[in-house]
Amino acid sequence: MARTPRNTLSADLIVRTALELMEAKGTDAFSLRGVAGELGVGPMALYTYFRNKDDLYDAVRDHLMGLLPAVPSDEAWPDQVRAVCRSLRLLMLQHPCLAQLLAGRPLSGHETARVAEGLLGVLRAAGFDAETAARTHTTLFTYVLGSTSWEIQMAAERRDPEAWRRLRTSMESLSARDFPSVVELAPELARTTGGDEQFDYGLDLLLAGLQLQVRTPS
Amino acid sequence: MARTPRNTLSADLIVRTALELMEAKGTDAFSLRGVAGELGVGPMALYTYFRNKDDLYDAVRDHLMGLLPAVPSDEAWPDQVRAVCRSLRLLMLQHPCLAQLLAGRPLSGHETARVAEGLLGVLRAAGFDAETAARTHTTLFTYVLGSTSWEIQMAAERRDPEAWRRLRTSMESLSARDFPSVVELAPELARTTGGDEQFDYGLDLLLAGLQLQVRTPS
DNA sequence: ACACCGTACTATACACTGTACGTTAAGAAC
DNA sequence: GTTCTTAACGTACAGTGTATAGTACGGTGT
């Protein structure tokens, strides 16, 4: 019986454990000590496989990006773009921690590059020049990131009854004289903080703009 | 000489000090102890004015939102929308901490409501119905939030030479066979992670989609 | 078989964090 | 002068990431 068994760890095992922990106890509850504890190991053991916490973050992000399906190849380019954006959003909803992992750090890793490659390939094949393809890629990515992060954030807030109550009362304290539109549209605003329809609404605006641009090149 | 002078603090003074600290030492360097130290006061003194750290965060965010200019009233609605989005982005660039303050917590506070009121008012005046106005508001807000947060994040990364070097090398390690588009467009992608042009590109796509929708109501 | 060495892991320690709790003293009201 | 409220203090706790140093296992060379 080895008192300190070796080679029981691996980068992949650590990543999967970290991911499980984030999904079970919430993104914020994640800590190196927590992951190490789950693995029955001291906190410093992780530093054999990752330079620091951010490095582990990046690895988890890339692992999640690997779960994205390939771009459908037998569709028109607007539908392909829609598919890529929708599947990224779905992945983020399925793994809420992904929102923070994507927002907080630059993109890196092979799986992440694969996803970018898919979208860029669609855009190039559709006839976009290099600069426009890059601009469009960034625009789409930041839209998906922003809107879905917001959606997740709001959903989390709604789950916390105390925070939700405070939000409602602070909403109701607004005078209808000073803020007529906000007060009038409060129910609509609450309804449009997320959901498939809201996401598709913005995405379709972007796609409409794109198609218009393709048809009338400057 | 009073050993513990009283009434030297105020919510507003604390907010301003917190803001100064965040801008001087970076958003992450902000801590209750740091703010209290700057004010020559114990950490717990702040709890007289704020329930907790998030509460202070919200106050700082609302304070910053108060700096946004009013919506120009003598322009066509697409230009008004553009002006609102641009000024929010500029404020975020000027106060990088605002990105995190907006992303991490739900919106609240009077100044924040004032800004929402401005944009919603423009949309209602332009003839959008309640639901479409709310959807558009959310779409525009999340686009500005996502794209500008990303821009700030990338700019910060570029300022850290170590992180920037690692990013470059990880980019260059991608094989041109597996990731042809990413490798080919690397320079364009690096160039389009921010800047006025990139922001306006996406914003104009959204506005083009919106105008199209107005002209051809379902 | 045995010494060796790189490496996987442990142990300890440091400088932080937010905040719960209990105490003290300043200023106002009577 | 007495009493009440409250602003600010001090202490303490349970965390955090990680630098540094030490230890014992596994595979390799002789």
mmCIF file of C-alpha atoms (C1' of nucleotides) in Angstrom, chain A residues 3-4 6 30-33 43-44 47 52-53, chain D residues 15-21 23-27:
data_model
loop_
_atom_site.group_PDB
_atom_site.id
_atom_site.type_symbol
_atom_site.label_atom_id
_atom_site.label_comp_id
_atom_site.label_asym_id
_atom_site.label_seq_id
_atom_site.Cartn_x
_atom_site.Cartn_y
_atom_site.Cartn_z
ATOM 1 C CA ARG A 3 1.092 6.009 1.293
ATOM 2 C CA THR A 4 1.330 8.636 -1.405
ATOM 3 C CA ARG A 6 1.440 8.648 -7.719
ATOM 4 C CA PHE A 30 -14.981 26.950 -7.409
ATOM 5 C CA SER A 31 -11.540 27.087 -5.813
ATOM 6 C CA LEU A 32 -8.249 25.282 -6.174
ATOM 7 C CA ARG A 33 -8.631 23.964 -2.653
ATOM 8 C CA PRO A 43 -3.940 22.190 -3.157
ATOM 9 C CA MET A 44 -0.396 22.457 -4.438
ATOM 10 C CA TYR A 47 0.398 23.196 -9.768
ATOM 11 C CA ASN A 52 -2.019 28.898 -11.841
ATOM 12 C CA LYS A 53 -5.748 29.230 -11.449
ATOM 13 C "C1'" DG D 15 -11.703 31.423 3.279
ATOM 14 C "C1'" DT D 16 -8.539 32.527 -0.950
ATOM 15 C "C1'" DG D 17 -4.140 31.871 -4.327
ATOM 16 C "C1'" DT D 18 0.401 30.604 -4.291
ATOM 17 C "C1'" DA D 19 5.687 30.871 -2.952
ATOM 18 C "C1'" DT D 20 8.906 27.940 -0.937
ATOM 19 C "C1'" DA D 21 10.912 23.902 0.796
ATOM 20 C "C1'" DT D 23 9.761 14.086 0.717
ATOM 21 C "C1'" DA D 24 9.122 9.703 -1.321
ATOM 22 C "C1'" DC D 25 7.907 7.177 -5.440
ATOM 23 C "C1'" DG D 26 8.909 5.319 -10.324
ATOM 24 C "C1'" DG D 27 11.739 4.577 -13.903
#
